[in-house]
Amino acid sequence: MTAPQVFFSYFAAMITGLSLLVVTRKNPVHSVLWMLLLFVHIAGLYLFLNAEFLAAIQIIIYAGAILVLFLFVIMLLNLRKEETEKRFQRQWPLGLGIGVVLMMFLVPVLGNISVVPPLGPYSVDAIKSEGHIMTVGKVLYTEFLLPFEIASVILLVAIVGAVVLAKRRLE
Amino acid sequence: MNVTDMLWTLLKVFIVVNVLMIHVAYVVYFERKVIGHMQARLGPMRVGWHGLLQPIADGIKLFFKEDIIPSQSDRPIFYIAPIIGLVAVLSSLAVIPLWEGFSIANLNIGILYILALSSVGAYSIILAGWASNSKYSFLGGLRSSAQVISYEIAMGLSLVGVMMLAGSANLTDIVKAQSEGWFLWYQPVACLIFVMSAMAETNRAPFDLPEAESELVAGYFTEYSSMRFGLFFMAEYAGMFIMSALGTICFLGGWSGPDFGIFAHVPKVVWLLLKIYGCIFFYFWIRATLPRYRYDQLMALGWKVFIPLALANIVVTGVIKLWK
């Protein structure tokens, strides 16, 4: 195996394993912590693809903001009962069986497909020459300006909605 | 990257981390002396000449104390929380350029890297508060998580102005962009917001609510003892050092200093350290001067004053940049 393959296999194996840990832990706080480790590994995968800006944003937004809020909510809810109950419904072996069978069909089929992506102007060398932040910024604010603005308006609507819900009394 | 490069990097990491730890020990001594003199006391005087060996004595004492773990605590998380804090702070040191061309990793995303690690560092406080299974610790942890999230936004936004002026998020490029004048003069509002947010980020007075001793005993590390407490202590002071270094690099011209006459022969790192210690002195000065904020005032200040102000600062900076 070459070095990139070793790196990728490490990240892929860890991401799969950590995802399993997230859904199987009894203590919700432990689940969130495994998820933190999972996010760090996803950021590592981004770094591996030369997307350093995405990697930093992955940590700042997902690990630093969203997951902290998850943790905040989980700590405030009293989840003692959850910890003693069974983690899964009775039919989980059936689900696992169907998943494995589907996998057995999909792996040979997908293995035979080779996709050659069309090469755009943003090759690895082009991104390296001016930096990832610069490239992402330019594309985001010229080519994809409208979708970007729409996304920010949607977020603004969500914020306004949250404020309205949180405010008991509106004058 | 070959083996020699790797070994060389490891050696650099080892030296820089150890030098930082010595600095951290003496920052604590510096604080006790400064606060002491501001309150008309002498500060530590007994161990060594003017108490100079006090940090070493404190370190030995912490190391040999009994390690007490609350019986109802969540042990793995209780063990790992202080380690997360210290590792996050020490890792941010990797991108700090100490003098021209010397930083362990010269990243293009330098500022973002430090912001990312400071948000990871918040986990140590939240988890310590939760895992201790004590009311005081838990309240301290919750306060801290809300505070750190809020002020991180203001801090990130205040640094956007700096990034816009320098045209880069690379800390070395930011220092080079200040050859004509410090960004303090071009970004005074951003600098003010950064200083305040840095104090809130590192849980320092007047924003030290997570460990407000008069209401919460010691906040999130109430249940910690011996070296585990020591790790939190080191993480706090190392965090102050990193924040001062970031402020120095972004607003005070980093390693640059006067280069005429005899000053030209002074190593650049001396200027950086002088500026960092100036910032740290400012931290202590504020601590000795201002009383602690109330919690709702703190949150209102962060969300209703600093974040809108930082956003306005970005707009104004953008307009001026277009004008030129």
PDB file of N, CA and C in Angstrom, chain B residues 139-212:
ATOM      1  N   LEU B 139     -22.209  23.659  37.579  1.00  0.00           N
ATOM      2  CA  LEU B 139     -22.608  25.041  37.256  1.00  0.00           C
ATOM      3  C   LEU B 139     -21.459  25.784  36.594  1.00  0.00           C
ATOM      4  N   GLY B 140     -20.248  25.576  37.116  1.00  0.00           N
ATOM      5  CA  GLY B 140     -19.087  26.227  36.507  1.00  0.00           C
ATOM      6  C   GLY B 140     -18.910  25.792  35.066  1.00  0.00           C
ATOM      7  N   GLY B 141     -19.076  24.488  34.819  1.00  0.00           N
ATOM      8  CA  GLY B 141     -18.922  23.976  33.460  1.00  0.00           C
ATOM      9  C   GLY B 141     -19.955  24.550  32.514  1.00  0.00           C
ATOM     10  N   LEU B 142     -21.214  24.622  32.971  1.00  0.00           N
ATOM     11  CA  LEU B 142     -22.262  25.173  32.096  1.00  0.00           C
ATOM     12  C   LEU B 142     -22.014  26.639  31.796  1.00  0.00           C
ATOM     13  N   ARG B 143     -21.660  27.384  32.827  1.00  0.00           N
ATOM     14  CA  ARG B 143     -21.377  28.805  32.612  1.00  0.00           C
ATOM     15  C   ARG B 143     -20.282  28.970  31.582  1.00  0.00           C
ATOM     16  N   SER B 144     -19.235  28.164  31.758  1.00  0.00           N
ATOM     17  CA  SER B 144     -18.099  28.317  30.881  1.00  0.00           C
ATOM     18  C   SER B 144     -18.454  27.980  29.446  1.00  0.00           C
ATOM     19  N   SER B 145     -19.255  26.893  29.237  1.00  0.00           N
ATOM     20  CA  SER B 145     -19.532  26.535  27.845  1.00  0.00           C
ATOM     21  C   SER B 145     -20.295  27.655  27.159  1.00  0.00           C
ATOM     22  N   ALA B 146     -21.284  28.227  27.834  1.00  0.00           N
ATOM     23  CA  ALA B 146     -22.036  29.310  27.210  1.00  0.00           C
ATOM     24  C   ALA B 146     -21.128  30.512  26.940  1.00  0.00           C
ATOM     25  N   GLN B 147     -20.275  30.818  27.906  1.00  0.00           N
ATOM     26  CA  GLN B 147     -19.400  31.984  27.770  1.00  0.00           C
ATOM     27  C   GLN B 147     -18.404  31.813  26.622  1.00  0.00           C
ATOM     28  N   VAL B 148     -17.793  30.639  26.566  1.00  0.00           N
ATOM     29  CA  VAL B 148     -16.766  30.440  25.546  1.00  0.00           C
ATOM     30  C   VAL B 148     -17.376  30.463  24.153  1.00  0.00           C
ATOM     31  N   ILE B 149     -18.549  29.824  23.983  1.00  0.00           N
ATOM     32  CA  ILE B 149     -19.177  29.836  22.657  1.00  0.00           C
ATOM     33  C   ILE B 149     -19.485  31.268  22.245  1.00  0.00           C
ATOM     34  N   SER B 150     -20.061  32.060  23.166  1.00  0.00           N
ATOM     35  CA  SER B 150     -20.462  33.418  22.798  1.00  0.00           C
ATOM     36  C   SER B 150     -19.260  34.268  22.420  1.00  0.00           C
ATOM     37  N   TYR B 151     -18.219  34.205  23.252  1.00  0.00           N
ATOM     38  CA  TYR B 151     -17.102  35.112  23.006  1.00  0.00           C
ATOM     39  C   TYR B 151     -16.201  34.649  21.880  1.00  0.00           C
ATOM     40  N   GLU B 152     -16.290  33.344  21.540  1.00  0.00           N
ATOM     41  CA  GLU B 152     -15.506  32.880  20.404  1.00  0.00           C
ATOM     42  C   GLU B 152     -15.981  33.538  19.122  1.00  0.00           C
ATOM     43  N   ILE B 153     -17.309  33.739  19.019  1.00  0.00           N
ATOM     44  CA  ILE B 153     -17.852  34.376  17.818  1.00  0.00           C
ATOM     45  C   ILE B 153     -17.301  35.793  17.717  1.00  0.00           C
ATOM     46  N   ALA B 154     -17.382  36.533  18.832  1.00  0.00           N
ATOM     47  CA  ALA B 154     -16.898  37.919  18.802  1.00  0.00           C
ATOM     48  C   ALA B 154     -15.409  37.944  18.461  1.00  0.00           C
ATOM     49  N   MET B 155     -14.647  36.998  19.034  1.00  0.00           N
ATOM     50  CA  MET B 155     -13.208  37.003  18.782  1.00  0.00           C
ATOM     51  C   MET B 155     -12.916  36.701  17.318  1.00  0.00           C
ATOM     52  N   GLY B 156     -13.601  35.678  16.775  1.00  0.00           N
ATOM     53  CA  GLY B 156     -13.393  35.341  15.365  1.00  0.00           C
ATOM     54  C   GLY B 156     -13.734  36.517  14.468  1.00  0.00           C
ATOM     55  N   LEU B 157     -14.854  37.196  14.761  1.00  0.00           N
ATOM     56  CA  LEU B 157     -15.260  38.321  13.918  1.00  0.00           C
ATOM     57  C   LEU B 157     -14.282  39.486  14.033  1.00  0.00           C
ATOM     58  N   SER B 158     -13.720  39.691  15.243  1.00  0.00           N
ATOM     59  CA  SER B 158     -12.784  40.813  15.372  1.00  0.00           C
ATOM     60  C   SER B 158     -11.515  40.527  14.580  1.00  0.00           C
ATOM     61  N   LEU B 159     -11.138  39.237  14.461  1.00  0.00           N
ATOM     62  CA  LEU B 159      -9.927  38.926  13.704  1.00  0.00           C
ATOM     63  C   LEU B 159     -10.159  38.971  12.197  1.00  0.00           C
ATOM     64  N   VAL B 160     -11.454  38.954  11.776  1.00  0.00           N
ATOM     65  CA  VAL B 160     -11.726  39.046  10.338  1.00  0.00           C
ATOM     66  C   VAL B 160     -11.187  40.367   9.784  1.00  0.00           C
ATOM     67  N   GLY B 161     -11.344  41.464  10.550  1.00  0.00           N
ATOM     68  CA  GLY B 161     -10.812  42.757  10.107  1.00  0.00           C
ATOM     69  C   GLY B 161      -9.317  42.674   9.844  1.00  0.00           C
ATOM     70  N   VAL B 162      -8.594  42.012  10.749  1.00  0.00           N
ATOM     71  CA  VAL B 162      -7.145  41.852  10.581  1.00  0.00           C
ATOM     72  C   VAL B 162      -6.847  41.054   9.320  1.00  0.00           C
ATOM     73  N   MET B 163      -7.600  39.956   9.128  1.00  0.00           N
ATOM     74  CA  MET B 163      -7.363  39.117   7.954  1.00  0.00           C
ATOM     75  C   MET B 163      -7.632  39.909   6.678  1.00  0.00           C
ATOM     76  N   MET B 164      -8.661  40.790   6.707  1.00  0.00           N
ATOM     77  CA  MET B 164      -8.971  41.578   5.515  1.00  0.00           C
ATOM     78  C   MET B 164      -7.833  42.540   5.198  1.00  0.00           C
ATOM     79  N   LEU B 165      -7.270  43.177   6.228  1.00  0.00           N
ATOM     80  CA  LEU B 165      -6.180  44.126   5.988  1.00  0.00           C
ATOM     81  C   LEU B 165      -4.941  43.399   5.479  1.00  0.00           C
ATOM     82  N   ALA B 166      -4.640  42.240   6.073  1.00  0.00           N
ATOM     83  CA  ALA B 166      -3.424  41.536   5.687  1.00  0.00           C
ATOM     84  C   ALA B 166      -3.634  40.724   4.412  1.00  0.00           C
ATOM     85  N   GLY B 167      -4.887  40.410   4.096  1.00  0.00           N
ATOM     86  CA  GLY B 167      -5.162  39.589   2.928  1.00  0.00           C
ATOM     87  C   GLY B 167      -4.739  38.154   3.104  1.00  0.00           C
ATOM     88  N   SER B 168      -4.630  37.704   4.355  1.00  0.00           N
ATOM     89  CA  SER B 168      -4.191  36.334   4.594  1.00  0.00           C
ATOM     90  C   SER B 168      -4.566  35.932   6.012  1.00  0.00           C
ATOM     91  N   ALA B 169      -4.685  34.610   6.229  1.00  0.00           N
ATOM     92  CA  ALA B 169      -4.919  34.129   7.584  1.00  0.00           C
ATOM     93  C   ALA B 169      -3.640  33.506   8.135  1.00  0.00           C
ATOM     94  N   ASN B 170      -2.555  33.648   7.388  1.00  0.00           N
ATOM     95  CA  ASN B 170      -1.277  33.096   7.815  1.00  0.00           C
ATOM     96  C   ASN B 170      -0.615  34.083   8.776  1.00  0.00           C
ATOM     97  N   LEU B 171      -0.232  33.628   9.967  1.00  0.00           N
ATOM     98  CA  LEU B 171       0.258  34.565  10.985  1.00  0.00           C
ATOM     99  C   LEU B 171       1.543  35.257  10.558  1.00  0.00           C
ATOM    100  N   THR B 172       2.420  34.545   9.825  1.00  0.00           N
ATOM    101  CA  THR B 172       3.658  35.183   9.350  1.00  0.00           C
ATOM    102  C   THR B 172       3.331  36.320   8.381  1.00  0.00           C
ATOM    103  N   ASP B 173       2.376  36.076   7.457  1.00  0.00           N
ATOM    104  CA  ASP B 173       1.998  37.126   6.512  1.00  0.00           C
ATOM    105  C   ASP B 173       1.374  38.312   7.231  1.00  0.00           C
ATOM    106  N   ILE B 174       0.612  38.031   8.302  1.00  0.00           N
ATOM    107  CA  ILE B 174      -0.025  39.129   9.038  1.00  0.00           C
ATOM    108  C   ILE B 174       1.041  40.020   9.660  1.00  0.00           C
ATOM    109  N   VAL B 175       2.092  39.398  10.235  1.00  0.00           N
ATOM    110  CA  VAL B 175       3.160  40.215  10.814  1.00  0.00           C
ATOM    111  C   VAL B 175       3.847  41.023   9.728  1.00  0.00           C
ATOM    112  N   LYS B 176       4.095  40.394   8.569  1.00  0.00           N
ATOM    113  CA  LYS B 176       4.784  41.107   7.486  1.00  0.00           C
ATOM    114  C   LYS B 176       3.936  42.265   6.980  1.00  0.00           C
ATOM    115  N   ALA B 177       2.595  42.101   6.988  1.00  0.00           N
ATOM    116  CA  ALA B 177       1.712  43.166   6.493  1.00  0.00           C
ATOM    117  C   ALA B 177       1.739  44.381   7.409  1.00  0.00           C
ATOM    118  N   GLN B 178       2.301  44.225   8.623  1.00  0.00           N
ATOM    119  CA  GLN B 178       2.325  45.359   9.556  1.00  0.00           C
ATOM    120  C   GLN B 178       3.633  46.112   9.524  1.00  0.00           C
ATOM    121  N   SER B 179       4.419  45.951   8.436  1.00  0.00           N
ATOM    122  CA  SER B 179       5.720  46.632   8.397  1.00  0.00           C
ATOM    123  C   SER B 179       5.550  48.142   8.372  1.00  0.00           C
ATOM    124  N   GLU B 180       4.406  48.630   7.846  1.00  0.00           N
ATOM    125  CA  GLU B 180       4.221  50.087   7.790  1.00  0.00           C
ATOM    126  C   GLU B 180       3.598  50.646   9.061  1.00  0.00           C
ATOM    127  N   GLY B 181       2.857  49.851   9.765  1.00  0.00           N
ATOM    128  CA  GLY B 181       2.241  50.330  10.999  1.00  0.00           C
ATOM    129  C   GLY B 181       1.447  49.212  11.630  1.00  0.00           C
ATOM    130  N   TRP B 182       1.405  49.220  12.963  1.00  0.00           N
ATOM    131  CA  TRP B 182       0.678  48.166  13.652  1.00  0.00           C
ATOM    132  C   TRP B 182      -0.804  48.221  13.317  1.00  0.00           C
ATOM    133  N   PHE B 183      -1.447  47.052  13.290  1.00  0.00           N
ATOM    134  CA  PHE B 183      -2.885  47.021  13.019  1.00  0.00           C
ATOM    135  C   PHE B 183      -3.680  47.618  14.166  1.00  0.00           C
ATOM    136  N   LEU B 184      -3.040  47.802  15.317  1.00  0.00           N
ATOM    137  CA  LEU B 184      -3.724  48.458  16.440  1.00  0.00           C
ATOM    138  C   LEU B 184      -4.271  49.809  16.003  1.00  0.00           C
ATOM    139  N   TRP B 185      -3.484  50.534  15.167  1.00  0.00           N
ATOM    140  CA  TRP B 185      -3.910  51.873  14.750  1.00  0.00           C
ATOM    141  C   TRP B 185      -4.975  51.809  13.669  1.00  0.00           C
ATOM    142  N   TYR B 186      -4.958  50.732  12.841  1.00  0.00           N
ATOM    143  CA  TYR B 186      -5.945  50.633  11.763  1.00  0.00           C
ATOM    144  C   TYR B 186      -7.218  49.957  12.224  1.00  0.00           C
ATOM    145  N   GLN B 187      -7.111  49.104  13.272  1.00  0.00           N
ATOM    146  CA  GLN B 187      -8.258  48.328  13.726  1.00  0.00           C
ATOM    147  C   GLN B 187      -8.465  48.510  15.231  1.00  0.00           C
ATOM    148  N   PRO B 188      -8.644  49.735  15.705  1.00  0.00           N
ATOM    149  CA  PRO B 188      -8.750  49.908  17.160  1.00  0.00           C
ATOM    150  C   PRO B 188      -9.961  49.209  17.755  1.00  0.00           C
ATOM    151  N   VAL B 189     -11.099  49.221  17.030  1.00  0.00           N
ATOM    152  CA  VAL B 189     -12.313  48.586  17.563  1.00  0.00           C
ATOM    153  C   VAL B 189     -12.101  47.083  17.654  1.00  0.00           C
ATOM    154  N   ALA B 190     -11.539  46.505  16.589  1.00  0.00           N
ATOM    155  CA  ALA B 190     -11.297  45.066  16.587  1.00  0.00           C
ATOM    156  C   ALA B 190     -10.356  44.694  17.729  1.00  0.00           C
ATOM    157  N   CYS B 191      -9.361  45.539  17.964  1.00  0.00           N
ATOM    158  CA  CYS B 191      -8.392  45.250  19.017  1.00  0.00           C
ATOM    159  C   CYS B 191      -9.076  45.233  20.379  1.00  0.00           C
ATOM    160  N   LEU B 192      -9.943  46.222  20.606  1.00  0.00           N
ATOM    161  CA  LEU B 192     -10.671  46.278  21.877  1.00  0.00           C
ATOM    162  C   LEU B 192     -11.511  45.022  22.072  1.00  0.00           C
ATOM    163  N   ILE B 193     -12.254  44.644  21.007  1.00  0.00           N
ATOM    164  CA  ILE B 193     -13.108  43.456  21.111  1.00  0.00           C
ATOM    165  C   ILE B 193     -12.252  42.226  21.339  1.00  0.00           C
ATOM    166  N   PHE B 194     -11.109  42.156  20.635  1.00  0.00           N
ATOM    167  CA  PHE B 194     -10.249  40.977  20.790  1.00  0.00           C
ATOM    168  C   PHE B 194      -9.749  40.855  22.226  1.00  0.00           C
ATOM    169  N   VAL B 195      -9.314  41.977  22.800  1.00  0.00           N
ATOM    170  CA  VAL B 195      -8.763  41.929  24.160  1.00  0.00           C
ATOM    171  C   VAL B 195      -9.815  41.425  25.139  1.00  0.00           C
ATOM    172  N   MET B 196     -11.041  41.983  25.030  1.00  0.00           N
ATOM    173  CA  MET B 196     -12.111  41.565  25.942  1.00  0.00           C
ATOM    174  C   MET B 196     -12.458  40.096  25.737  1.00  0.00           C
ATOM    175  N   SER B 197     -12.594  39.692  24.463  1.00  0.00           N
ATOM    176  CA  SER B 197     -12.982  38.310  24.196  1.00  0.00           C
ATOM    177  C   SER B 197     -11.902  37.349  24.654  1.00  0.00           C
ATOM    178  N   ALA B 198     -10.633  37.753  24.502  1.00  0.00           N
ATOM    179  CA  ALA B 198      -9.550  36.871  24.929  1.00  0.00           C
ATOM    180  C   ALA B 198      -9.633  36.652  26.435  1.00  0.00           C
ATOM    181  N   MET B 199     -10.004  37.711  27.166  1.00  0.00           N
ATOM    182  CA  MET B 199     -10.152  37.552  28.613  1.00  0.00           C
ATOM    183  C   MET B 199     -11.283  36.601  28.941  1.00  0.00           C
ATOM    184  N   ALA B 200     -12.396  36.708  28.193  1.00  0.00           N
ATOM    185  CA  ALA B 200     -13.516  35.811  28.448  1.00  0.00           C
ATOM    186  C   ALA B 200     -13.169  34.386  28.029  1.00  0.00           C
ATOM    187  N   GLU B 201     -12.438  34.239  26.925  1.00  0.00           N
ATOM    188  CA  GLU B 201     -12.047  32.913  26.432  1.00  0.00           C
ATOM    189  C   GLU B 201     -11.184  32.172  27.449  1.00  0.00           C
ATOM    190  N   THR B 202     -10.252  32.887  28.067  1.00  0.00           N
ATOM    191  CA  THR B 202      -9.341  32.231  28.991  1.00  0.00           C
ATOM    192  C   THR B 202      -9.879  32.252  30.415  1.00  0.00           C
ATOM    193  N   ASN B 203     -11.140  32.675  30.591  1.00  0.00           N
ATOM    194  CA  ASN B 203     -11.782  32.690  31.917  1.00  0.00           C
ATOM    195  C   ASN B 203     -11.013  33.522  32.926  1.00  0.00           C
ATOM    196  N   ARG B 204     -10.558  34.687  32.513  1.00  0.00           N
ATOM    197  CA  ARG B 204      -9.813  35.538  33.422  1.00  0.00           C
ATOM    198  C   ARG B 204     -10.711  36.655  33.940  1.00  0.00           C
ATOM    199  N   ALA B 205     -10.360  37.192  35.113  1.00  0.00           N
ATOM    200  CA  ALA B 205     -11.099  38.325  35.652  1.00  0.00           C
ATOM    201  C   ALA B 205     -11.057  39.472  34.644  1.00  0.00           C
ATOM    202  N   PRO B 206     -12.109  40.282  34.478  1.00  0.00           N
ATOM    203  CA  PRO B 206     -13.381  40.276  35.212  1.00  0.00           C
ATOM    204  C   PRO B 206     -14.412  39.288  34.672  1.00  0.00           C
ATOM    205  N   PHE B 207     -13.992  38.374  33.780  1.00  0.00           N
ATOM    206  CA  PHE B 207     -14.947  37.415  33.219  1.00  0.00           C
ATOM    207  C   PHE B 207     -14.685  36.012  33.753  1.00  0.00           C
ATOM    208  N   ASP B 208     -14.224  35.879  35.001  1.00  0.00           N
ATOM    209  CA  ASP B 208     -13.872  34.556  35.494  1.00  0.00           C
ATOM    210  C   ASP B 208     -15.049  33.883  36.190  1.00  0.00           C
ATOM    211  N   LEU B 209     -16.261  34.037  35.608  1.00  0.00           N
ATOM    212  CA  LEU B 209     -17.443  33.448  36.251  1.00  0.00           C
ATOM    213  C   LEU B 209     -17.413  31.934  36.377  1.00  0.00           C
ATOM    214  N   PRO B 210     -16.804  31.187  35.408  1.00  0.00           N
ATOM    215  CA  PRO B 210     -16.793  29.734  35.585  1.00  0.00           C
ATOM    216  C   PRO B 210     -16.089  29.300  36.866  1.00  0.00           C
ATOM    217  N   GLU B 211     -15.207  30.120  37.411  1.00  0.00           N
ATOM    218  CA  GLU B 211     -14.535  29.702  38.644  1.00  0.00           C
ATOM    219  C   GLU B 211     -14.726  30.719  39.758  1.00  0.00           C
ATOM    220  N   ALA B 212     -15.855  31.466  39.691  1.00  0.00           N
ATOM    221  CA  ALA B 212     -16.108  32.508  40.680  1.00  0.00           C
ATOM    222  C   ALA B 212     -16.059  31.931  42.091  1.00  0.00           C
TER     223      ALA B 212
END
